PDB file of C-alpha atoms in Angstrom:
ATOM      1  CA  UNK A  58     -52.238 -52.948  16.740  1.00 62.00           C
ATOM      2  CA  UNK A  59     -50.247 -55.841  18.435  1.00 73.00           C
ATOM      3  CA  UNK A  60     -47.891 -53.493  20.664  1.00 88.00           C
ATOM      4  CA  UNK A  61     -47.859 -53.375  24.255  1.00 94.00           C
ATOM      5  CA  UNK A  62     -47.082 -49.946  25.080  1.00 95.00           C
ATOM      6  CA  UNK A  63     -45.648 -49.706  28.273  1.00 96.00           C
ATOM      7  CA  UNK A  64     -44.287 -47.039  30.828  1.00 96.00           C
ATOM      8  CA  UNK A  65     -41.893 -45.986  32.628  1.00 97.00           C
ATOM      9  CA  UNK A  66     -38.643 -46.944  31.013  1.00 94.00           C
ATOM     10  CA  UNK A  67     -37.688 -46.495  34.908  1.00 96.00           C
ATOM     11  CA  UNK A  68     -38.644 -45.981  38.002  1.00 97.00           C
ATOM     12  CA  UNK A  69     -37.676 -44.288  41.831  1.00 98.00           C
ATOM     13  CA  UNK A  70     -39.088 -45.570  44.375  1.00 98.00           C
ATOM     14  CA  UNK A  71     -38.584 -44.457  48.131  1.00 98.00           C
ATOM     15  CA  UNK A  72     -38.755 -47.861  50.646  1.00 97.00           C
ATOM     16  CA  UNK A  73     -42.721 -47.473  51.916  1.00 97.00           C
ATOM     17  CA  UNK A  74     -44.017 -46.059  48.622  1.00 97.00           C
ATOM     18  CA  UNK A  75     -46.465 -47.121  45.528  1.00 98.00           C
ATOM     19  CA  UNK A  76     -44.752 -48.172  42.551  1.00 98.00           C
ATOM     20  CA  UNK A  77     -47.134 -47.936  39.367  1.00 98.00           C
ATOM     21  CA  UNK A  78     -46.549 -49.057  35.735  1.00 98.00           C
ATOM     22  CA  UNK A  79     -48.722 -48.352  33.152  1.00 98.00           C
ATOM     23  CA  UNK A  80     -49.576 -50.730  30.082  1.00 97.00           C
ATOM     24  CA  UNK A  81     -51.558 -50.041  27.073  1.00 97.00           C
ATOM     25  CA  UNK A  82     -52.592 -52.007  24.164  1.00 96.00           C
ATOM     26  CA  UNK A  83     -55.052 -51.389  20.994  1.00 93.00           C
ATOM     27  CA  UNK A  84     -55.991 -54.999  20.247  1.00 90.00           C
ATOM     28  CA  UNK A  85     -59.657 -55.555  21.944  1.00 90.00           C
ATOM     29  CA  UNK A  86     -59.254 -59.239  21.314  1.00 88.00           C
ATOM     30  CA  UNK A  87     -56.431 -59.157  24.640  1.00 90.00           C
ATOM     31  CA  UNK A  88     -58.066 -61.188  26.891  1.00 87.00           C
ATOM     32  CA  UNK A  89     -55.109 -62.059  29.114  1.00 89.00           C
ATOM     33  CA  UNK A  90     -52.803 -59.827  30.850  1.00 93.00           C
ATOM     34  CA  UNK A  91     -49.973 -61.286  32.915  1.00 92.00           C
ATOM     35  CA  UNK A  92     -47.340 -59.270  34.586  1.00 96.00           C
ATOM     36  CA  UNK A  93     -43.735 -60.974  34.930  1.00 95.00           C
ATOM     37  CA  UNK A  94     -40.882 -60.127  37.112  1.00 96.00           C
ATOM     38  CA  UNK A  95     -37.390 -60.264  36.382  1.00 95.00           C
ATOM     39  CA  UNK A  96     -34.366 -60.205  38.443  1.00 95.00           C
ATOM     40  CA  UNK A  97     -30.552 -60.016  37.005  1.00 90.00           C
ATOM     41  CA  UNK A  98     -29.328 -63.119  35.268  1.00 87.00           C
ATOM     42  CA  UNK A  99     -32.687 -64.425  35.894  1.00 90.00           C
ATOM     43  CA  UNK A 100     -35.937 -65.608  33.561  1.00 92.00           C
ATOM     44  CA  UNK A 101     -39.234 -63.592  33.639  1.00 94.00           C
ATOM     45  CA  UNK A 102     -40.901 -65.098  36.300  1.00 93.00           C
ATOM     46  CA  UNK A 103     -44.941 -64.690  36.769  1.00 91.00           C
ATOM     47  CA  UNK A 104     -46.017 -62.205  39.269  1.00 94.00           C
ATOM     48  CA  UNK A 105     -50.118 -61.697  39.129  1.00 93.00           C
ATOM     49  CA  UNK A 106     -52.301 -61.649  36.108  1.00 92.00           C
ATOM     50  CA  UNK A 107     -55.632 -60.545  35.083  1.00 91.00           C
ATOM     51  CA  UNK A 108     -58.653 -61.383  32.539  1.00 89.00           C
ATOM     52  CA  UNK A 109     -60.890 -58.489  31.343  1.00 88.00           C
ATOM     53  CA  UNK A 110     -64.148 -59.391  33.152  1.00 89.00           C
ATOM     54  CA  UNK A 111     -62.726 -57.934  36.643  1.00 91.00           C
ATOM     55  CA  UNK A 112     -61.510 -54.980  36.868  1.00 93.00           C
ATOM     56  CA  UNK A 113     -59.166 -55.246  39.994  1.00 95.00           C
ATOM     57  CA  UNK A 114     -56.924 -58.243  41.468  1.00 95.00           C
ATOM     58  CA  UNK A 115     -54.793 -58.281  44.044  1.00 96.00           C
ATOM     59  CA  UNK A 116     -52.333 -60.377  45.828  1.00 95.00           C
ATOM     60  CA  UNK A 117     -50.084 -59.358  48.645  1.00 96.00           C
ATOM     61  CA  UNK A 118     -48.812 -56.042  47.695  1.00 97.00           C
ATOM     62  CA  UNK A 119     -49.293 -56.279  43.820  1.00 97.00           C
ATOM     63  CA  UNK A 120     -52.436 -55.193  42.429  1.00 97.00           C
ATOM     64  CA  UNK A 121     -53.167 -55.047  38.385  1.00 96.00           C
ATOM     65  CA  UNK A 122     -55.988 -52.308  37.895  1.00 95.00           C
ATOM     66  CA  UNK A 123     -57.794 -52.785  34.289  1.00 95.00           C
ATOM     67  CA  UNK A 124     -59.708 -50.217  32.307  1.00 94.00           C
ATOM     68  CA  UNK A 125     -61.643 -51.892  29.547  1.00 92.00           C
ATOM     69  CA  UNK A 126     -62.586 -49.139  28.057  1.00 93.00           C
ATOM     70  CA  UNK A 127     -59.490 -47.068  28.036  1.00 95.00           C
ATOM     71  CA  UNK A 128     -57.884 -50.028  26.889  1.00 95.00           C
ATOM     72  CA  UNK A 129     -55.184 -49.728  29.894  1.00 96.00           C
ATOM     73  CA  UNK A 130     -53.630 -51.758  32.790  1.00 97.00           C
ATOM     74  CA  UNK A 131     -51.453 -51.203  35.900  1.00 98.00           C
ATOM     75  CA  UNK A 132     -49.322 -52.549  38.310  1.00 98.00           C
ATOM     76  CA  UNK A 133     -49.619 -51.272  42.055  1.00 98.00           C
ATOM     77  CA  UNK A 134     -46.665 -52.575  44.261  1.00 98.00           C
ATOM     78  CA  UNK A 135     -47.477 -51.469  47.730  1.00 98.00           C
ATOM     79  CA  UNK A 136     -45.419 -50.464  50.147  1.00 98.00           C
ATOM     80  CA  UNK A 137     -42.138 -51.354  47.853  1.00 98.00           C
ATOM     81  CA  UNK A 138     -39.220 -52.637  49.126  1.00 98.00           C
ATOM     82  CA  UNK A 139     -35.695 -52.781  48.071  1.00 97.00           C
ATOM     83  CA  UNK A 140     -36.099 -56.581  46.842  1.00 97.00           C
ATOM     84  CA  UNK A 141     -38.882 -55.524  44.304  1.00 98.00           C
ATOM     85  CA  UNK A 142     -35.988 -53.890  42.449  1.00 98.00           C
ATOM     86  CA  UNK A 143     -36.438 -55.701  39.180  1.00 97.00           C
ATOM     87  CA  UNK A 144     -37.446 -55.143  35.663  1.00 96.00           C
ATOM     88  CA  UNK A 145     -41.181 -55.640  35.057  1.00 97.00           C
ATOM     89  CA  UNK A 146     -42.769 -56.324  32.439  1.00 96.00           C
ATOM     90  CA  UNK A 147     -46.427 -56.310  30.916  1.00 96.00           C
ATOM     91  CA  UNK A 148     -47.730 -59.059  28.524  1.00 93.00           C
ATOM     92  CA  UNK A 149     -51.123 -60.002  26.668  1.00 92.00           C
ATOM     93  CA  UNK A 150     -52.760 -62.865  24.690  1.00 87.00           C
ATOM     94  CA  UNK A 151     -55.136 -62.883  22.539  1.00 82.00           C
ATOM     95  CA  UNK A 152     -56.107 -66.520  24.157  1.00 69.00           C
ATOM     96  CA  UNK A 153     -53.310 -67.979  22.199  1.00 71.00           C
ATOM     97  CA  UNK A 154     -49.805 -68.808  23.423  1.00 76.00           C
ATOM     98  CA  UNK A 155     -48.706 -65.835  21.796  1.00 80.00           C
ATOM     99  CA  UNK A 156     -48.000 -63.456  24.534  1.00 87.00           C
ATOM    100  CA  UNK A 157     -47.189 -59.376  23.508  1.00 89.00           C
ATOM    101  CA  UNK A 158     -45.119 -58.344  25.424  1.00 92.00           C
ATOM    102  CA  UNK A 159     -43.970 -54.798  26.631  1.00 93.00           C
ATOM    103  CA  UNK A 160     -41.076 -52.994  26.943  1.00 92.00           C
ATOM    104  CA  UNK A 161     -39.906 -53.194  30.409  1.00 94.00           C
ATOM    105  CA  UNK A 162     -40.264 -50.958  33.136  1.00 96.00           C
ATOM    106  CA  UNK A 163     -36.701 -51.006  35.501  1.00 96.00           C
ATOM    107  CA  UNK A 164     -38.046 -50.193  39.655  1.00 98.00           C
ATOM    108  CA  UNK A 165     -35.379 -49.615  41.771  1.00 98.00           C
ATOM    109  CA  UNK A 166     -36.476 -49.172  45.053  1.00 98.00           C
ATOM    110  CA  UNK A 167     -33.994 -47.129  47.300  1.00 97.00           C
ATOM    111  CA  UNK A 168     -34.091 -48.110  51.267  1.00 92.00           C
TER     112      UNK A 168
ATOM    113  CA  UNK B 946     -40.126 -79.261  41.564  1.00 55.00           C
ATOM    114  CA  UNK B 947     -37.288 -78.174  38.788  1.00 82.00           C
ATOM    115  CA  UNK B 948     -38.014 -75.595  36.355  1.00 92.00           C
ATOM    116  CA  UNK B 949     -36.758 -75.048  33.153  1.00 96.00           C
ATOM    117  CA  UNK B 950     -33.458 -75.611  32.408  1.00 96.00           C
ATOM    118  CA  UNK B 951     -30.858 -73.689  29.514  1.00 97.00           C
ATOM    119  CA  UNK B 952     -27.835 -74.347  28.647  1.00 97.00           C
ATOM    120  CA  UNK B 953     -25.102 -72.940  27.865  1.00 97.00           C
ATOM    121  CA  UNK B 954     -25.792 -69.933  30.555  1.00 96.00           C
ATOM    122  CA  UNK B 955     -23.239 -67.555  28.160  1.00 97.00           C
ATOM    123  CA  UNK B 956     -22.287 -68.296  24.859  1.00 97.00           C
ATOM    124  CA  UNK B 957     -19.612 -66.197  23.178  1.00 98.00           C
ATOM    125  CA  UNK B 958     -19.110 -66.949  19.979  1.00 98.00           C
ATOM    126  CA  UNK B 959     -17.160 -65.458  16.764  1.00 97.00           C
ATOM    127  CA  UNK B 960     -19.642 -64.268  13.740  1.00 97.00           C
ATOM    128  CA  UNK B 961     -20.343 -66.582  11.285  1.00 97.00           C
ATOM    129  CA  UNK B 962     -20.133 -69.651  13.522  1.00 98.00           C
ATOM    130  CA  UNK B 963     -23.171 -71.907  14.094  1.00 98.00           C
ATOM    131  CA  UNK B 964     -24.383 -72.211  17.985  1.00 98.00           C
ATOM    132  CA  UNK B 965     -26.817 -74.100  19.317  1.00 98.00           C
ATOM    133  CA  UNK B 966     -28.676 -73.247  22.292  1.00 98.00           C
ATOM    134  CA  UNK B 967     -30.797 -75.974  24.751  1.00 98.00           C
ATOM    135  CA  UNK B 968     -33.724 -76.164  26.550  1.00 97.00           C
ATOM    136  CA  UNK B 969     -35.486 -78.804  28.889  1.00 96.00           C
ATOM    137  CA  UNK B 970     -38.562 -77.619  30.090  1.00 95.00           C
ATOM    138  CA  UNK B 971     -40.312 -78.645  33.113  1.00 93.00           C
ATOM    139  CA  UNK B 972     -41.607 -82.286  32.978  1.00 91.00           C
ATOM    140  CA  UNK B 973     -44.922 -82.430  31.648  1.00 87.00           C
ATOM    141  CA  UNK B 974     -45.357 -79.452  30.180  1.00 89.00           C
ATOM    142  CA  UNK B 975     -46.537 -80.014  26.504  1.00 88.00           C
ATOM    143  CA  UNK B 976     -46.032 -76.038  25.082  1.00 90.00           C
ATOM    144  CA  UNK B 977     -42.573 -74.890  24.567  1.00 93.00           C
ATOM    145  CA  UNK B 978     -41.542 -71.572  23.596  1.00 94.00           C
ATOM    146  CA  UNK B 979     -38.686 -69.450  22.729  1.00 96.00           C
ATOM    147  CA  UNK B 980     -37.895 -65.933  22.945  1.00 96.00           C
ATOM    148  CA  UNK B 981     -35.454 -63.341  21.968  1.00 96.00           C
ATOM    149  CA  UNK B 982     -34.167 -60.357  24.837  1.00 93.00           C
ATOM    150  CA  UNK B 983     -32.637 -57.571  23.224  1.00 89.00           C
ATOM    151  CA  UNK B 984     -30.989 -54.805  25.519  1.00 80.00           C
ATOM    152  CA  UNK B 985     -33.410 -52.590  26.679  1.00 70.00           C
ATOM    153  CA  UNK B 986     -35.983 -54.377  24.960  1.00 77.00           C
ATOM    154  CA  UNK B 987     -39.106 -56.743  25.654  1.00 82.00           C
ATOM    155  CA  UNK B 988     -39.836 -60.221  24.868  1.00 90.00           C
ATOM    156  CA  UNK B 989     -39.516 -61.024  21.308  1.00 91.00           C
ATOM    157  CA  UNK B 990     -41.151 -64.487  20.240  1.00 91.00           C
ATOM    158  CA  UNK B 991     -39.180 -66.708  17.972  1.00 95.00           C
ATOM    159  CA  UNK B 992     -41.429 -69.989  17.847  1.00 94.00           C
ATOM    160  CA  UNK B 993     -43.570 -72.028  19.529  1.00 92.00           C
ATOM    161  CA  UNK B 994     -44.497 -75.832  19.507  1.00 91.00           C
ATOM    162  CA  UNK B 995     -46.953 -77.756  21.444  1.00 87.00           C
ATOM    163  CA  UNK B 996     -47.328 -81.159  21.328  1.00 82.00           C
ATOM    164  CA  UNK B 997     -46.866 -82.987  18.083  1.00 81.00           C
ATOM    165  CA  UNK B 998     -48.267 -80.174  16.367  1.00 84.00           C
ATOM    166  CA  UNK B 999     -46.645 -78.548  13.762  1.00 87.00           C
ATOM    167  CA  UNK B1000     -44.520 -75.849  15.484  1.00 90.00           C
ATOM    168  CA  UNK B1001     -45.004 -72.050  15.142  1.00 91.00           C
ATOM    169  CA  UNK B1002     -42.427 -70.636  13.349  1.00 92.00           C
ATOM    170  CA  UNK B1003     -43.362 -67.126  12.445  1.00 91.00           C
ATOM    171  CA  UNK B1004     -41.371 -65.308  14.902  1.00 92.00           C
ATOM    172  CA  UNK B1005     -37.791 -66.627  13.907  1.00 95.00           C
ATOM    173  CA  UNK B1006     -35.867 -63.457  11.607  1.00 94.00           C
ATOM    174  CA  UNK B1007     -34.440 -65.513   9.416  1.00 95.00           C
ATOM    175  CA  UNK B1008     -33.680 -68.683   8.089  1.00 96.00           C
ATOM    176  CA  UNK B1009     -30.694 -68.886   9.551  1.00 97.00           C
ATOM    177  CA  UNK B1010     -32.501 -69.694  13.141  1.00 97.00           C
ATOM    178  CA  UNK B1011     -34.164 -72.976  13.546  1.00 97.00           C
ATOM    179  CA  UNK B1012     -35.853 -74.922  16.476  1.00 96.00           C
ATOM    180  CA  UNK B1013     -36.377 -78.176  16.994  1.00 95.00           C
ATOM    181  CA  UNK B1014     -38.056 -80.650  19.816  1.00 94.00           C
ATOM    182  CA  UNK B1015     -37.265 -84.067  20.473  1.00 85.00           C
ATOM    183  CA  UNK B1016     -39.475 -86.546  22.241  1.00 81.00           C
ATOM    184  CA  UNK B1017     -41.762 -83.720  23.580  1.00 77.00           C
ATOM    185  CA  UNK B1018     -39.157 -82.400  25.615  1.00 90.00           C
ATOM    186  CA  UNK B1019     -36.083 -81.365  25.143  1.00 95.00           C
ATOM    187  CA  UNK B1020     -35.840 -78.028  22.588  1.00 96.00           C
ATOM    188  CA  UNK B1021     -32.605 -76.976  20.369  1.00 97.00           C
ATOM    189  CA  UNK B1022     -32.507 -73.817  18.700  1.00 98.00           C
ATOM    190  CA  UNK B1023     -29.938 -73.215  16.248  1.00 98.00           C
ATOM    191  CA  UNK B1024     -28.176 -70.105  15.030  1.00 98.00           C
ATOM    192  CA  UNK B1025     -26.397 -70.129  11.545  1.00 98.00           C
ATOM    193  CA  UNK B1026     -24.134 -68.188  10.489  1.00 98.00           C
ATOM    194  CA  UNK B1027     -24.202 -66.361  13.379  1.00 98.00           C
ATOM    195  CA  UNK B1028     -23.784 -62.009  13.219  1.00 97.00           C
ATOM    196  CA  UNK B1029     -23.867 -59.513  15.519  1.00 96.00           C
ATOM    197  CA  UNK B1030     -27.351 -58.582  15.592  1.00 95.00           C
ATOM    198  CA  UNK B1031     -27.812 -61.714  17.147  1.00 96.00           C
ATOM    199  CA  UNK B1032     -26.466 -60.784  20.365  1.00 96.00           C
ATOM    200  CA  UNK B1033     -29.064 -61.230  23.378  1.00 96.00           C
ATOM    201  CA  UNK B1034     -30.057 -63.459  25.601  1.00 96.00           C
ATOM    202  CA  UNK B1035     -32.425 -66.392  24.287  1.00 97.00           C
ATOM    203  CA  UNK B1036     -35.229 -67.321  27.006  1.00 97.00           C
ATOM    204  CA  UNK B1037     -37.145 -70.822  26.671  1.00 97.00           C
ATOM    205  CA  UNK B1038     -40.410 -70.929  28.565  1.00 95.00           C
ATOM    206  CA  UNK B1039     -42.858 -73.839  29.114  1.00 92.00           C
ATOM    207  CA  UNK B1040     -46.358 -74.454  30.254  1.00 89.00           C
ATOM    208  CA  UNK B1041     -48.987 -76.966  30.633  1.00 83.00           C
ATOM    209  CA  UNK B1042     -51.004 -76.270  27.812  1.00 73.00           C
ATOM    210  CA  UNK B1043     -50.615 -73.905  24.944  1.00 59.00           C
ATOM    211  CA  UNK B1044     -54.197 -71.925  24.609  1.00 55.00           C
ATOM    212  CA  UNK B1045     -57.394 -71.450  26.824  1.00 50.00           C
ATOM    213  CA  UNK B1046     -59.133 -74.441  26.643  1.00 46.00           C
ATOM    214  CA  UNK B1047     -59.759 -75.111  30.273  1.00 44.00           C
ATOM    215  CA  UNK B1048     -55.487 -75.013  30.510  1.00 46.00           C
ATOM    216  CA  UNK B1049     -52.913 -73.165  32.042  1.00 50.00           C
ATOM    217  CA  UNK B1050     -51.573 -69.854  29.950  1.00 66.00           C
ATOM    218  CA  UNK B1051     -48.862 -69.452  32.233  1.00 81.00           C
ATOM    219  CA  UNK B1052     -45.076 -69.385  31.245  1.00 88.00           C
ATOM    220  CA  UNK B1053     -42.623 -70.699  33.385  1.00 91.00           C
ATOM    221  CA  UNK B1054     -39.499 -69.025  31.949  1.00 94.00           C
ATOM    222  CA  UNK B1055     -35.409 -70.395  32.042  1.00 96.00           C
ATOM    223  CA  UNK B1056     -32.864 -68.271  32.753  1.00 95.00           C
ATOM    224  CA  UNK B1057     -31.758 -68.087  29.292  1.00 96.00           C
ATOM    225  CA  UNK B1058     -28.652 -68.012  27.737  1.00 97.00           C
ATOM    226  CA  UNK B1059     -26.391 -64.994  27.011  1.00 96.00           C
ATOM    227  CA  UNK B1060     -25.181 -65.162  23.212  1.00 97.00           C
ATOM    228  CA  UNK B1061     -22.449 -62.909  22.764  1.00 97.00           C
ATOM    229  CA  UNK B1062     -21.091 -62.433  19.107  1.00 97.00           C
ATOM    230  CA  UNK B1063     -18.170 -61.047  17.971  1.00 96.00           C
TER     231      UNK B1063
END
């Protein structure tokens, strides 16, 4: 009931199009759901996060979409480039510090 | 402003030798954390300490890993004993505050540190 069930393993993208990762969790007590970014030899590093009571947030070309009731969440990169290619991961918290964290989702976006 | 800092960035080491890995996290920031990056895998949390609380261990595998914080800052987590299964890279993270109340939850993350064992 913890797990963070996320998808793809990995991702094509072609330079102009959507990348989308999909995140899904069982725990209704997630009230926090960050999205991190990591590059090679590099630390997670926060990209955009949402809370339950909206259902949409963007910023720039990264948008999280969040179904409440399908218990689901998504990442939107926009018009992806080739310096989005990165691993990506999904997270929540129950409004601890614990963060649950997903599997990782590898974009590489070809130009 | 500097982030968080790890050292060593690689660590090979032979199995059944003790390492100890480092962390200073960014100044101020009263939550530490570490985590555990296996190939492949996600984010797996070790243990946690904020403040002068007692710290969180129920992440660490066994008690051959142990943590510790000095002064509020600076973080060691120790490996004894080390084997195989141990190899990944160890990620400290930091943040302002370590729940909801009115605080930051976000992570600022290290680079972490490569632990190789052979």
């Amino acid at each position: 009931q913890q797990q963070v069930k996320q998808s793809p393993q990995s991702l094509i993208v072609q330079k102009g199009g959507i990348s989308i990762i999909n995140c899904a969790y069982e725990n209704t007590a997630f009230d926090y759901f960050p999205w991190y970014q990591q590059f090679p030899g590099k630390g997670p590093a926060l990209l955009i996060a949402i809370r339950p009571d909206v259902s949409e947030k963007k910023e720039g070309r990264f948008t999280i979409s969040f179904n409440k009731s399908a218990k689901q969440f998504s990442l939107h990169i926009m018009d992806s480039q080739p310096g989005d290619s990165a691993t990506y991961f999904c997270a929540a918290s129950t409004g601890t510090y614990k963060y649950i964290f997903g599997t990782g989702t590898r974009l590489k976006v070809l130009a | 402003g500097a982030g968080v800092s790890q050292s060593p960035s690689n660590k090979v080491t032979e199995k059944g030798k003790d390492v100890e890995l480092r962390c200073d996290p960014i100044s101020g920031h009263t939550a530490l954390y570490w985590y555990r990056q296996s190939l492949g895998q996600g984010l797996e949390f070790l243990i946690y300490f904020q403040g002068n609380s007692a710290p969180d261990k129920s992440g660490l595998p066994s008690d051959r890993f142990s943590a510790e914080r000095t002064g509020g800052s600076v973080s060691t987590l120790t490996i004894q004993r080390t084997q195989q299964e141990d190899s990944a890279v160890y990620l400290c993270a930091s943040s302002l505050e370590g729940g909801p109340s009115g605080g930051s939850y976000e992570q600022y993350f290290g680079p972490g540190t490569r632990l190789t064992v052979t």
